[in-house]
Amino acid sequence: MSDALSVIPSAVHRNLSDKLYEKRKNAALDLENAVKALITAGDHDKISKVIHMLIKEFTKSPQANHRKGGLIGLAAVTVGLSSEAAQYLEQIVPPVINAFNDQDSRVRYYACEALYNIAKVVRGEFIFFFNDIFNALCKLSADSDANVQSAAHLLDRLVKVWIFSLYKRAIEEFIPLLKDRMNVLNPYVRQFLVGWITVLDSVPDIDMLGFLPDFLDGLFNMLSDSKHEIRQQADSALSEFLQEIKNSPSVDYGRMAEILVQRASSPDEFTRLTAITWISEFVKLGGDQLVRYYADILGAILPCISDKEEKIRVVARETNEELRSIHVEPSDGFDVGAILSVARRQLSSDHEATRIEALNWISTLLNKHRTEVLCFLNDIFDTLLKALSDSSDDVVLLVLEVHAGVAKDPQYFRQLVVFLVHNFRADNSLLERRGALIVRRLCVLLDAERVYRELSTILEGEDNLDFASTMVQALNLILLTSPELSKLRDLLKGSLVNREGKELFVALYASWCHSPMAIISLCLLAQAYQHASVVIQSLVEEDINVKFLVQLDKLIRLLETPIFTYLRLQLLEPGRYTWLLKTLYGLLMLLPQQSAAFKILRTRLKTVPTYSFSGGGQISRASSGVPFSQYMHHREDGDAEDNNVNSSHQGINFAARLQQFENVQNQHRGQARNKVNYSYNSSSSSTSKEVRSSEEQQQQQQHKPPPSAVSSSIADTNRPPSRSSRKGPGQLQL
């Protein structure tokens, strides 16, 4: 210490800690000259002792003025050392950096000033302390004192000037510091960080693209900053990096893709737009590097397709099309299962556009990688079935296309139809709202005859008779009205004259037995008029209920449509089509006279040329009361002129068909009686013994009703409900 004091006069020592800046400044100048003299004399030992004295007695002093004087003194020593200063930096710089954390703002200010002067002298040599200096500057950029902030900015600019002296090892050590600071929310620190990133990126010898994944997330985080200036600086830096990526032959797309996927779901609109724009460029540029990230990228794109911001929607759609057009194989790392998983999740989206694109992806994968998709079919099949209940018709149509694509294989076709019937059974509203759409579309995408045959086979063995009846009625209505099924109707019209029509008629008949009106409609379509008439005559009182009359009403109205033009024209020849006439009159007799359907059919029959049933040979015998047992011996029906048609229409066994119809209808009647009995027994058992006793006493005091009245009451109980009391699923009341 005495050696240091011998170099530094006591006045200088005293003035360095003076409260007046001018005295400290003059003392520093004297100290600078003394150090220069020591350099000239080559006395480096005394120089070290002077520095040690300044640190111990001044920079570490509890007195603020002493600390200020110590900082000015260290800067003066550095200036005096000039070109020799580099070898003393390890002593000089650390206490100055420590002063950045001083509680006194003026000390922090002088620390900035001292380091600024030191940096001007040593230039790039101070880079060995770059990480510590950067860390300190990062804090000072958000200092509470404006003067300290200003001094820190001056120092920061000077440091950036010498940053060109950085070499690779220093950068690699610096990047972790930068990454740790990127999540700081202070706007001043953020400005400081973006400024450093921009400067480093401007250095030709520093490849900041290689380090971009380390701080990319932080830059995206700044895009949602509350200050416009920071958002603008972050966006400018990102735009510059994106341009560099486009021009660079080697980029690590994978790590950055993971960040972009996360940012694409940001609540901030500008962040989402920037992220999806980057993803779009990556899809175009990434090539093989991005194959294993396709599922994640798709998971980011699909929600953006339905974004509320139009710019985001446009970019997302373009990116989606670009991604879907890329030809890549599972052998290249393309994970079909992962893509299907993403598409399946997005089918639950609240947005129709997203659900549609998810289905388009499944359809595309099915076309390109059918074998792989079928391996994951169990994972997505239930979701696809649930999508049939979607509120959007467009979604339902696309789901059906996917199902049709799967159902090209026979084993999947039956599975589809079975699940479809199961869904209709479990959800009546699905059958009402989507039944026609689903069946019609499947008939277009798959073979209509194949679809109807499979549905009929399944419904034939259906245990839920009410559902079977409702389903058959729906299928029958679709068959009679849908333009897509015109070829199927044409095939059925030839049931009596060609083998294909006969086989289809027999196949449908088995399940159509669940609905009398469906059977009658099928016979009218197949021109099996005699059988239609016999079916009508086989109906009993229990069959004529509200459901039946509603279906009959629909049929009568359908008879006036173009589909049944051929039938109405046949009425011009009543002598030739007497069974048709008899069938229509039979239907007329079943209708209430005040109903609209009755008036429609009666009006139509009034236009038929006059014909007498009594002159009709076979008709005359049948209408005179030929029992069904006699009809059971006939193998085919026909009209008066078709007595020899048995050989030409390849022998449909209508007697067996009638027996089949009767058996099924007996099951329905038995079920209806069981329901009535169950309802009656339930209501009876719920009455307490006391109430029954009271009623018996009241009955003894009153006149007993005659037996006929009791019988009438029981008959009323078993009688089908009135028109206003029953309504079938999805049916209109008359």
XYZ file of C-alpha atoms in Angstrom:
734
model
C 0.000 0.000 0.000
C 2.897 2.351 0.793
C 4.244 1.801 -2.740
C 0.902 2.890 -4.147
C 0.816 5.954 -1.897
C 4.309 6.868 -2.971
C 3.101 6.960 -6.548
C -0.184 8.681 -5.817
C 0.152 11.939 -3.848
C -2.060 12.275 -0.790
C -3.922 15.178 -2.437
C -4.858 12.976 -5.364
C -5.881 10.218 -2.995
C -8.056 12.647 -1.073
C -9.617 14.334 -4.110
C -10.670 10.981 -5.677
C -13.239 10.616 -2.900
C -14.364 14.247 -2.877
C -18.061 14.963 -3.251
C -17.360 17.433 -6.067
C -17.098 15.900 -9.509
C -14.514 18.433 -10.695
C -12.070 17.499 -7.929
C -12.517 13.781 -8.665
C -11.978 14.474 -12.347
C -8.751 16.446 -11.749
C -7.489 13.743 -9.405
C -8.147 11.162 -12.130
C -6.066 13.177 -14.607
C -3.186 13.296 -12.133
C -3.532 9.532 -11.627
C -3.442 8.995 -15.389
C -0.180 10.922 -15.672
C 1.340 8.980 -12.795
C 0.486 5.658 -14.496
C 1.998 6.865 -17.752
C 5.201 7.591 -15.859
C 5.188 4.077 -14.418
C 4.697 2.608 -17.900
C 7.639 4.602 -19.155
C 9.694 3.312 -16.249
C 8.423 -0.225 -16.851
C 7.334 -0.567 -13.227
C 4.370 -2.902 -13.717
C 4.451 -4.061 -10.144
C 3.554 -0.622 -8.835
C 0.820 -0.325 -11.444
C -0.779 -3.488 -10.094
C -0.557 -2.144 -6.577
C -2.228 1.107 -7.623
C -5.084 -0.837 -9.199
C -5.392 -3.035 -6.123
C -5.508 0.059 -3.897
C -8.273 1.640 -6.018
C -10.362 -1.523 -5.787
C -9.910 -2.162 -2.089
C -10.066 1.386 -0.715
C -12.416 2.969 -3.219
C -14.681 0.642 -5.239
C -15.409 -1.535 -2.204
C -15.849 1.381 0.163
C -19.200 1.861 1.922
C -19.009 5.557 0.961
C -20.665 6.362 -2.344
C -18.171 9.133 -3.210
C -15.273 6.754 -2.650
C -16.870 4.229 -5.025
C -17.372 6.957 -7.617
C -13.740 8.002 -7.275
C -12.582 4.395 -7.551
C -14.460 3.939 -10.860
C -13.055 7.151 -12.297
C -9.604 6.120 -11.073
C -9.777 2.695 -12.770
C -10.787 4.354 -16.032
C -7.885 6.824 -15.650
C -5.432 3.966 -15.043
C -6.659 2.235 -18.211
C -6.225 5.404 -20.237
C -2.731 5.848 -18.802
C -1.854 2.232 -19.640
C -3.019 2.711 -23.222
C -1.719 -0.215 -25.314
C -0.522 -1.995 -22.164
C -4.016 -2.027 -20.646
C -5.003 -5.459 -21.980
C -2.817 -7.317 -19.492
C -4.537 -5.577 -16.565
C -8.144 -6.009 -17.682
C -8.774 -8.990 -15.424
C -8.090 -6.647 -12.470
C -9.809 -3.540 -13.804
C -13.051 -4.738 -15.472
C -14.709 -7.001 -12.796
C -15.088 -4.278 -10.121
C -16.533 -1.922 -12.727
C -19.093 -4.525 -13.796
C -19.947 -5.201 -10.150
C -20.719 -1.499 -9.743
C -23.610 -1.883 -12.208
C -25.527 -3.459 -9.326
C -24.807 -0.639 -6.876
C -27.775 0.731 -4.969
C -26.727 4.315 -5.737
C -27.865 5.339 -9.215
C -24.951 7.810 -9.539
C -22.489 4.999 -8.886
C -24.168 2.942 -11.602
C -23.934 5.930 -13.908
C -20.191 6.348 -13.288
C -19.722 2.627 -13.784
C -21.183 2.997 -17.280
C -18.934 5.982 -17.916
C -15.856 4.171 -16.630
C -16.468 1.039 -18.728
C -17.163 3.224 -21.759
C -13.748 4.872 -21.389
C -12.085 1.518 -20.745
C -13.709 0.046 -23.881
C -12.482 2.948 -26.010
C -8.940 2.186 -24.937
C -8.837 -1.611 -25.125
C -11.278 -1.937 -28.033
C -11.912 -5.608 -28.879
C -9.774 -6.885 -26.001
C -12.611 -6.454 -23.535
C -14.572 -9.071 -25.456
C -13.337 -11.674 -22.982
C -15.792 -10.088 -20.545
C -18.547 -9.796 -23.142
C -21.042 -12.137 -21.469
C -20.762 -10.337 -18.132
C -20.991 -6.951 -19.815
C -24.006 -8.044 -21.866
C -25.745 -9.360 -18.773
C -25.114 -6.078 -16.960
C -26.246 -3.955 -19.899
C -29.414 -6.005 -20.170
C -30.296 -5.020 -16.608
C -29.264 -1.391 -17.022
C -31.434 -1.011 -20.125
C -34.422 -1.189 -17.765
C -32.851 0.917 -14.979
C -35.202 3.129 -13.004
C -32.900 6.139 -13.473
C -33.113 7.799 -16.878
C -29.492 9.012 -16.708
C -28.294 5.468 -16.075
C -30.366 4.201 -19.015
C -28.863 6.882 -21.235
C -25.322 6.031 -20.165
C -26.028 2.313 -20.687
C -27.279 2.995 -24.229
C -24.048 4.854 -25.054
C -21.991 1.989 -23.710
C -24.175 -0.518 -25.584
C -23.566 1.255 -28.892
C -19.846 1.229 -28.306
C -19.869 -2.456 -27.423
C -21.729 -3.205 -30.650
C -19.063 -1.382 -32.609
C -16.433 -3.800 -31.321
C -18.659 -6.870 -31.684
C -17.029 -7.589 -35.030
C -14.080 -8.860 -33.040
C -16.178 -11.667 -31.614
C -15.171 -15.137 -32.639
C -17.210 -18.317 -32.764
C -16.390 -19.551 -29.269
C -17.523 -16.288 -27.703
C -20.820 -16.379 -29.628
C -21.540 -19.932 -28.537
C -21.072 -18.856 -24.949
C -23.174 -15.747 -25.478
C -26.261 -17.389 -27.054
C -27.392 -19.150 -23.837
C -27.344 -15.754 -22.114
C -29.451 -14.318 -24.902
C -31.889 -17.227 -24.754
C -32.345 -16.877 -20.985
C -33.172 -13.198 -21.354
C -35.638 -13.586 -24.257
C -38.616 -14.240 -21.993
C -38.159 -11.034 -19.985
C -41.292 -8.885 -20.251
C -39.691 -5.494 -19.565
C -40.039 -3.444 -22.789
C -36.629 -1.787 -22.417
C -34.897 -5.122 -22.034
C -36.764 -6.441 -25.051
C -35.607 -3.506 -27.150
C -32.085 -4.115 -25.963
C -32.242 -7.801 -26.897
C -33.729 -7.255 -30.336
C -31.043 -4.645 -30.978
C -28.320 -7.128 -30.119
C -29.851 -9.850 -32.258
C -30.013 -7.472 -35.189
C -26.401 -6.383 -34.736
C -25.116 -9.919 -34.427
C -27.051 -10.942 -37.502
C -25.448 -8.122 -39.467
C -21.927 -9.445 -38.777
C -20.866 -11.363 -41.904
C -18.684 -13.829 -40.011
C -21.403 -14.755 -37.503
C -23.990 -17.316 -38.674
C -26.959 -16.357 -36.540
C -29.257 -18.720 -38.493
C -27.521 -21.583 -36.755
C -28.517 -20.116 -33.399
C -31.988 -18.940 -34.488
C -33.858 -21.893 -32.882
C -32.444 -20.776 -29.518
C -34.122 -17.375 -29.535
C -36.851 -17.726 -32.175
C -39.552 -18.384 -29.590
C -38.539 -15.244 -27.715
C -38.849 -13.122 -30.847
C -42.323 -14.524 -31.516
C -43.234 -13.784 -27.925
C -42.396 -10.121 -28.536
C -44.873 -9.913 -31.428
C -47.678 -9.633 -28.880
C -45.970 -6.922 -26.803
C -48.180 -4.027 -25.757
C -45.732 -1.500 -27.246
C -45.979 -1.024 -30.993
C -42.286 -0.210 -31.328
C -41.213 -3.528 -29.852
C -43.674 -5.462 -32.031
C -42.332 -3.664 -35.066
C -38.679 -4.374 -34.171
C -39.399 -8.054 -33.533
C -41.312 -8.357 -36.797
C -38.492 -6.653 -38.684
C -35.932 -9.042 -37.209
C -38.109 -12.057 -38.026
C -38.668 -10.873 -41.591
C -34.920 -10.521 -42.058
C -34.295 -14.006 -40.724
C -37.020 -15.490 -42.949
C -35.401 -13.909 -45.977
C -32.047 -15.365 -44.961
C -33.678 -18.797 -44.572
C -34.983 -18.593 -48.136
C -31.481 -17.863 -49.395
C -29.630 -20.339 -47.199
C -28.828 -23.854 -48.443
C -28.618 -25.284 -44.921
C -31.250 -24.590 -42.269
C -32.395 -26.537 -39.210
C -36.122 -26.567 -40.048
C -37.081 -29.222 -37.540
C -36.362 -27.374 -34.273
C -37.945 -24.198 -35.565
C -41.005 -26.062 -36.853
C -41.784 -27.179 -33.312
C -41.732 -23.547 -32.145
C -43.882 -22.346 -35.043
C -46.503 -25.018 -34.390
C -46.893 -23.763 -30.829
C -47.050 -20.121 -31.885
C -49.677 -20.834 -34.549
C -52.194 -21.312 -31.737
C -51.295 -18.053 -29.998
C -54.226 -15.924 -28.814
C -52.524 -12.959 -30.476
C -53.655 -12.477 -34.068
C -50.380 -10.987 -35.369
C -48.372 -13.818 -33.822
C -50.623 -16.429 -35.463
C -50.317 -14.747 -38.848
C -46.521 -14.571 -38.630
C -46.262 -18.180 -37.448
C -48.506 -19.544 -40.184
C -46.584 -17.506 -42.765
C -43.325 -19.056 -41.595
C -44.887 -22.520 -41.652
C -46.031 -21.890 -45.214
C -42.479 -21.059 -46.290
C -41.082 -24.019 -44.387
C -43.444 -26.423 -46.155
C -42.172 -25.103 -49.489
C -38.489 -25.139 -48.495
C -38.128 -27.827 -45.835
C -38.271 -30.917 -47.992
C -37.249 -34.155 -46.295
C -36.312 -32.371 -43.065
C -39.958 -31.688 -42.291
C -41.452 -35.104 -43.092
C -41.519 -36.249 -39.489
C -43.065 -32.930 -38.459
C -45.958 -33.089 -40.951
C -48.457 -34.234 -38.335
C -47.556 -31.357 -35.992
C -47.681 -28.877 -38.849
C -51.071 -30.167 -39.934
C -52.287 -29.835 -36.355
C -51.351 -26.150 -36.522
C -52.783 -25.506 -39.985
C -56.254 -27.029 -39.659
C -57.488 -24.758 -36.816
C -56.131 -21.704 -38.670
C -58.280 -22.564 -41.687
C -61.257 -21.396 -39.609
C -59.488 -18.385 -38.062
C -61.539 -15.231 -37.660
C -58.841 -13.262 -39.499
C -59.096 -13.619 -43.277
C -55.350 -13.265 -43.921
C -54.647 -16.186 -41.623
C -57.352 -18.285 -43.291
C -55.929 -17.607 -46.752
C -52.352 -18.531 -45.799
C -53.537 -21.596 -43.880
C -55.548 -22.877 -46.854
C -52.645 -22.378 -49.232
C -50.283 -24.150 -46.851
C -52.740 -26.997 -46.387
C -53.004 -27.546 -50.139
C -49.233 -27.372 -50.493
C -48.726 -29.936 -47.754
C -51.366 -32.284 -49.156
C -49.832 -32.168 -52.624
C -46.420 -33.359 -51.434
C -45.681 -36.922 -52.530
C -44.004 -38.815 -49.726
C -44.012 -42.440 -48.665
C -44.058 -44.103 -45.227
C -40.585 -45.423 -46.029
C -39.401 -41.791 -46.011
C -40.584 -41.336 -42.433
C -44.120 -40.207 -43.274
C -46.298 -41.230 -40.312
C -49.772 -42.015 -41.677
C -51.062 -42.901 -38.213
C -50.012 -39.541 -36.765
C -51.701 -37.645 -39.605
C -54.892 -39.662 -39.122
C -54.776 -38.949 -35.397
C -54.591 -35.201 -36.054
C -57.436 -35.370 -38.564
C -59.541 -37.373 -36.110
C -59.033 -34.789 -33.364
C -59.942 -31.949 -35.695
C -63.230 -33.677 -36.552
C -64.330 -32.494 -33.105
C -63.630 -28.856 -33.998
C -66.414 -26.331 -33.584
C -65.653 -24.944 -37.040
C -67.087 -26.532 -40.165
C -64.188 -25.542 -42.444
C -61.695 -27.303 -40.189
C -63.803 -30.463 -40.037
C -64.129 -30.489 -43.816
C -60.377 -30.220 -44.349
C -59.764 -32.946 -41.776
C -62.025 -35.235 -43.793
C -60.279 -34.236 -47.010
C -57.013 -35.370 -45.445
C -58.470 -38.729 -44.464
C -59.827 -39.134 -47.978
C -56.467 -38.189 -49.508
C -54.595 -40.636 -47.303
C -57.116 -43.327 -48.151
C -56.442 -42.802 -51.846
C -52.654 -42.577 -51.553
C -51.900 -44.969 -48.691
C -54.933 -47.226 -48.463
C -53.144 -50.163 -46.855
C -51.678 -48.040 -44.059
C -54.987 -46.254 -43.428
C -56.865 -49.528 -43.075
C -54.350 -50.568 -40.428
C -55.490 -47.610 -38.317
C -59.169 -47.900 -39.245
C -60.243 -48.990 -35.768
C -58.777 -45.789 -34.334
C -60.865 -43.492 -36.514
C -63.943 -45.530 -37.423
C -66.056 -44.575 -34.398
C -65.231 -40.895 -34.902
C -66.224 -41.117 -38.557
C -69.516 -42.725 -37.588
C -70.244 -39.964 -35.061
C -69.496 -37.421 -37.766
C -72.553 -38.696 -39.636
C -74.578 -36.773 -37.033
C -72.758 -33.528 -37.851
C -74.878 -30.410 -38.151
C -73.350 -29.611 -41.549
C -74.570 -31.381 -44.674
C -71.205 -30.797 -46.365
C -69.420 -32.573 -43.540
C -71.840 -35.497 -43.681
C -71.360 -35.856 -47.437
C -67.579 -35.919 -47.039
C -67.825 -38.458 -44.227
C -69.868 -40.655 -46.530
C -67.205 -40.367 -49.226
C -64.613 -41.548 -46.735
C -66.866 -44.392 -45.631
C -67.494 -45.332 -49.234
C -63.769 -45.374 -49.881
C -63.281 -47.739 -46.972
C -66.270 -49.876 -47.932
C -64.802 -50.807 -51.310
C -63.511 -53.874 -49.505
C -66.371 -56.343 -48.827
C -65.530 -56.885 -45.143
C -65.567 -53.146 -44.460
C -68.748 -52.650 -46.488
C -70.832 -54.864 -44.233
C -69.197 -53.353 -41.147
C -70.163 -49.897 -42.368
C -73.796 -50.805 -43.016
C -74.098 -52.643 -39.698
C -72.721 -49.645 -37.802
C -74.948 -47.346 -39.797
C -78.061 -49.286 -38.848
C -76.831 -49.388 -35.259
C -76.486 -45.605 -35.236
C -79.957 -45.165 -36.704
C -81.346 -47.463 -34.033
C -79.517 -45.658 -31.220
C -80.365 -42.172 -32.461
C -83.814 -41.760 -33.997
C -83.095 -38.116 -34.724
C -80.200 -39.153 -36.962
C -82.559 -41.241 -39.072
C -85.043 -38.389 -39.281
C -82.519 -35.652 -40.027
C -79.859 -37.472 -41.979
C -81.344 -40.803 -43.023
C -82.298 -39.815 -46.557
C -79.080 -37.872 -47.143
C -76.883 -40.704 -45.904
C -78.618 -43.500 -47.793
C -78.893 -41.535 -51.038
C -75.238 -40.544 -50.951
C -74.106 -44.085 -50.206
C -76.161 -45.302 -53.154
C -74.285 -42.857 -55.377
C -70.833 -43.638 -54.017
C -71.437 -47.379 -53.794
C -73.769 -49.566 -55.839
C -77.381 -48.724 -54.927
C -78.544 -52.321 -55.285
C -75.685 -53.525 -53.097
C -76.549 -50.973 -50.402
C -80.258 -51.828 -50.382
C -79.643 -55.568 -50.388
C -77.312 -55.287 -47.388
C -79.714 -53.035 -45.492
C -82.544 -55.439 -46.172
C -80.506 -58.405 -44.964
C -79.682 -56.653 -41.688
C -83.229 -55.414 -41.085
C -84.682 -58.842 -41.814
C -83.145 -60.126 -38.585
C -83.753 -56.960 -36.565
C -85.114 -57.677 -33.068
C -86.410 -54.162 -32.498
C -89.573 -54.433 -34.571
C -90.599 -50.796 -34.147
C -87.224 -49.622 -35.386
C -87.297 -52.122 -38.255
C -90.689 -50.797 -39.326
C -89.545 -47.171 -39.139
C -86.321 -47.909 -40.993
C -88.094 -49.823 -43.751
C -90.582 -47.000 -44.193
C -87.699 -44.551 -44.544
C -85.880 -46.770 -47.050
C -89.074 -47.288 -49.006
C -89.698 -43.551 -49.229
C -86.133 -42.996 -50.434
C -86.550 -45.755 -52.995
C -89.727 -44.181 -54.352
C -88.557 -40.576 -54.472
C -84.793 -40.278 -54.925
C -83.448 -39.508 -58.415
C -80.272 -41.410 -57.482
C -82.285 -44.652 -57.259
C -84.005 -44.422 -60.645
C -82.051 -47.417 -61.994
C -83.066 -49.449 -58.979
C -86.716 -48.580 -59.588
C -86.368 -49.531 -63.239
C -84.899 -52.876 -62.203
C -87.805 -53.522 -59.839
C -90.330 -52.659 -62.536
C -89.075 -55.689 -64.411
C -89.387 -58.048 -61.469
C -91.949 -60.181 -63.324
C -89.947 -60.465 -66.532
C -86.243 -60.667 -65.669
C -84.095 -62.547 -63.190
C -82.231 -59.507 -61.765
C -85.465 -57.729 -60.928
C -86.960 -60.834 -59.366
C -83.922 -61.415 -57.146
C -83.930 -57.813 -55.954
C -87.667 -57.937 -55.291
C -87.310 -61.071 -53.194
C -84.295 -59.636 -51.333
C -86.144 -56.453 -50.379
C -89.407 -58.231 -49.634
C -87.920 -60.011 -46.612
C -87.388 -56.777 -44.662
C -90.162 -54.745 -46.305
C -92.542 -57.147 -44.514
C -92.046 -54.998 -41.407
C -94.308 -52.380 -43.001
C -97.553 -53.265 -44.804
C -97.505 -50.010 -46.728
C -93.899 -50.583 -47.771
C -94.868 -54.001 -49.150
C -97.792 -52.516 -51.050
C -95.525 -49.782 -52.447
C -92.958 -52.375 -53.482
C -95.612 -54.418 -55.268
C -96.934 -51.350 -57.095
C -93.404 -50.507 -58.178
C -92.792 -54.093 -59.322
C -96.221 -54.146 -61.029
C -97.167 -57.152 -58.913
C -100.697 -55.785 -58.621
C -102.479 -59.016 -57.739
C -100.137 -59.604 -54.816
C -100.647 -56.001 -53.692
C -104.389 -56.575 -53.702
C -104.043 -59.788 -51.707
C -101.806 -58.075 -49.160
C -104.450 -55.376 -48.704
C -107.140 -57.996 -48.152
C -104.928 -59.765 -45.611
C -104.832 -56.719 -43.325
C -106.805 -56.902 -40.109
C -108.250 -54.279 -37.803
C -105.066 -54.047 -35.724
C -103.038 -53.063 -38.775
C -105.141 -50.009 -39.614
C -103.676 -47.532 -37.166
C -102.374 -43.998 -37.319
C -98.941 -45.059 -38.543
C -100.485 -47.068 -41.337
C -102.794 -44.242 -42.403
C -99.946 -41.733 -42.422
C -97.932 -44.019 -44.671
C -100.966 -44.619 -46.875
C -101.469 -40.871 -47.176
C -97.868 -40.520 -48.391
C -98.294 -43.326 -50.905
C -101.454 -41.810 -52.370
C -99.653 -38.527 -52.895
C -96.668 -40.313 -54.422
C -98.976 -42.000 -56.924
C -99.549 -38.533 -58.392
C -95.814 -37.929 -58.975
C -93.871 -38.591 -62.201
C -92.389 -41.761 -60.692
C -95.744 -43.519 -60.991
C -96.639 -42.107 -64.400
C -96.525 -45.608 -65.873
C -99.069 -46.794 -63.305
C -101.504 -43.967 -64.024
C -101.263 -44.642 -67.749
C -102.070 -48.300 -67.127
C -105.377 -47.152 -65.677
C -106.378 -46.244 -69.213
C -106.691 -50.001 -69.820
C -108.745 -51.241 -66.873
C -109.548 -54.452 -68.656
C -105.882 -55.282 -68.939
C -104.850 -53.999 -65.470
C -107.857 -55.001 -63.432
C -105.722 -56.075 -60.450
C -104.218 -52.590 -60.362
C -107.695 -51.115 -60.314
C -108.757 -53.495 -57.596
C -105.657 -52.587 -55.547
C -106.349 -48.871 -55.801
C -109.962 -49.340 -54.821
C -108.773 -51.462 -51.914
C -106.581 -48.580 -50.739
C -109.475 -46.194 -51.172
C -111.618 -48.363 -48.916
C -108.990 -48.130 -46.167
C -108.908 -44.329 -46.130
C -111.200 -42.144 -44.019
C -113.630 -40.458 -46.395
C -112.916 -36.995 -45.062
C -109.171 -37.274 -45.559
C -107.358 -35.420 -48.324
C -105.793 -38.661 -49.563
C -109.245 -40.210 -50.032
C -110.341 -37.272 -52.171
C -107.127 -37.395 -54.231
C -107.430 -41.102 -54.984
C -111.187 -40.967 -55.602
C -110.654 -38.117 -58.060
C -108.046 -40.145 -59.894
C -110.234 -43.253 -60.047
C -113.116 -41.198 -61.448
C -110.986 -40.571 -64.538
C -110.585 -44.305 -65.213
C -112.701 -45.568 -68.115
C -115.774 -47.450 -66.977
C -115.076 -51.086 -66.204
C -117.116 -53.759 -64.520
C -115.358 -56.227 -62.233
C -118.104 -58.773 -62.859
C -116.939 -59.453 -66.419
C -113.386 -60.065 -65.445
C -113.055 -63.841 -65.213
C -110.330 -64.409 -62.650
C -111.017 -61.056 -61.077
C -114.648 -61.930 -60.783
C -113.819 -65.107 -58.920
C -111.346 -63.434 -56.628
C -113.653 -60.544 -55.864
C -116.449 -62.948 -55.166
C -114.621 -64.164 -52.106
C -112.022 -66.766 -53.099
C -110.328 -67.713 -49.809
C -106.612 -67.065 -49.241
C -105.971 -70.787 -49.101
C -106.794 -70.931 -52.792
C -104.481 -67.981 -53.493
C -101.698 -69.789 -51.686
C -101.562 -72.320 -54.514
C -100.711 -69.623 -57.070
C -97.027 -68.999 -57.712
C -97.522 -65.638 -59.368
C -100.047 -62.934 -59.832
C -100.814 -61.043 -62.968
C -103.572 -59.228 -64.712
C -106.282 -60.629 -66.875
C -104.161 -60.692 -69.978
C -101.124 -62.238 -68.234
C -102.487 -65.656 -67.331
C -99.447 -67.290 -68.921
C -96.923 -65.023 -67.261
C -95.915 -67.742 -64.778
C -93.229 -69.004 -67.089
C -92.025 -65.602 -68.298
C -91.262 -63.956 -64.965
C -89.299 -66.908 -63.674
C -91.722 -67.894 -60.952
C -91.703 -65.643 -57.905
C -93.410 -67.694 -55.231
C -95.930 -65.114 -54.082
C -97.711 -67.603 -51.886
C -94.522 -68.038 -49.889
C -94.026 -64.271 -49.871
C -97.518 -63.773 -48.467
C -96.811 -66.330 -45.761
C -93.590 -64.492 -44.960
C -95.459 -61.196 -44.713
C -98.115 -62.736 -42.477
C -95.488 -64.182 -40.126
C -93.701 -60.871 -39.687
C -96.950 -58.981 -39.211
C -98.043 -61.479 -36.584
C -94.859 -60.672 -34.678
C -95.718 -56.969 -34.842
C -99.281 -57.624 -33.713
C -98.090 -59.788 -30.834
C -95.678 -57.093 -29.717
C -98.413 -54.468 -29.886
C -100.721 -56.626 -27.746
C -97.956 -57.207 -25.212
C -97.408 -53.472 -24.930
C -101.107 -52.868 -24.362
C -101.298 -55.640 -21.755
C -98.177 -54.396 -20.010
C -99.511 -50.867 -19.897
C -102.867 -52.131 -18.584
C -101.262 -54.338 -15.924
C -98.909 -51.571 -14.794
C -101.713 -49.109 -14.296
C -103.794 -51.715 -12.470
C -101.028 -52.773 -10.070
C -100.275 -49.159 -9.127
C -103.706 -48.792 -7.544
C -103.696 -49.375 -3.815
C -105.863 -51.960 -2.071
C -107.707 -49.219 -0.203
C -108.718 -47.510 -3.424
C -109.902 -50.777 -4.936
C -111.938 -51.526 -1.824
C -113.533 -48.098 -1.997
C -114.419 -48.582 -5.652
C -116.033 -51.951 -4.944
C -118.243 -50.396 -2.285
C -119.273 -47.646 -4.691
C -120.089 -50.197 -7.417
C -122.313 -52.158 -5.023
C -124.339 -49.034 -4.349
C -124.763 -48.340 -8.066
C -126.304 -50.351 -10.874
C -123.863 -52.770 -12.415
C -123.159 -52.154 -16.116
C -124.412 -54.773 -18.550
C -121.933 -57.348 -19.886
C -121.982 -55.682 -23.277
C -120.648 -52.488 -21.770
C -117.809 -54.371 -20.097
C -116.964 -56.085 -23.368
C -117.038 -52.735 -25.115
C -114.647 -51.312 -22.549
C -112.191 -54.143 -23.037
C -112.455 -53.816 -26.791
C -111.682 -50.105 -26.487
C -108.607 -50.962 -24.497
C -107.300 -53.314 -27.164
C -108.295 -51.057 -30.034
C -105.434 -49.187 -31.750
C -104.957 -45.638 -30.435
C -106.823 -42.805 -32.055
C -105.301 -40.705 -34.775
C -104.388 -37.940 -32.375
C -102.934 -40.194 -29.684
C -100.132 -41.892 -31.622
C -97.393 -40.603 -33.802
C -94.620 -42.691 -35.251
C -90.989 -41.515 -35.125
C -90.437 -38.786 -37.670
C -93.989 -39.087 -39.013
C -96.570 -36.407 -39.586
C -100.057 -36.621 -38.130
C -102.968 -36.722 -40.481
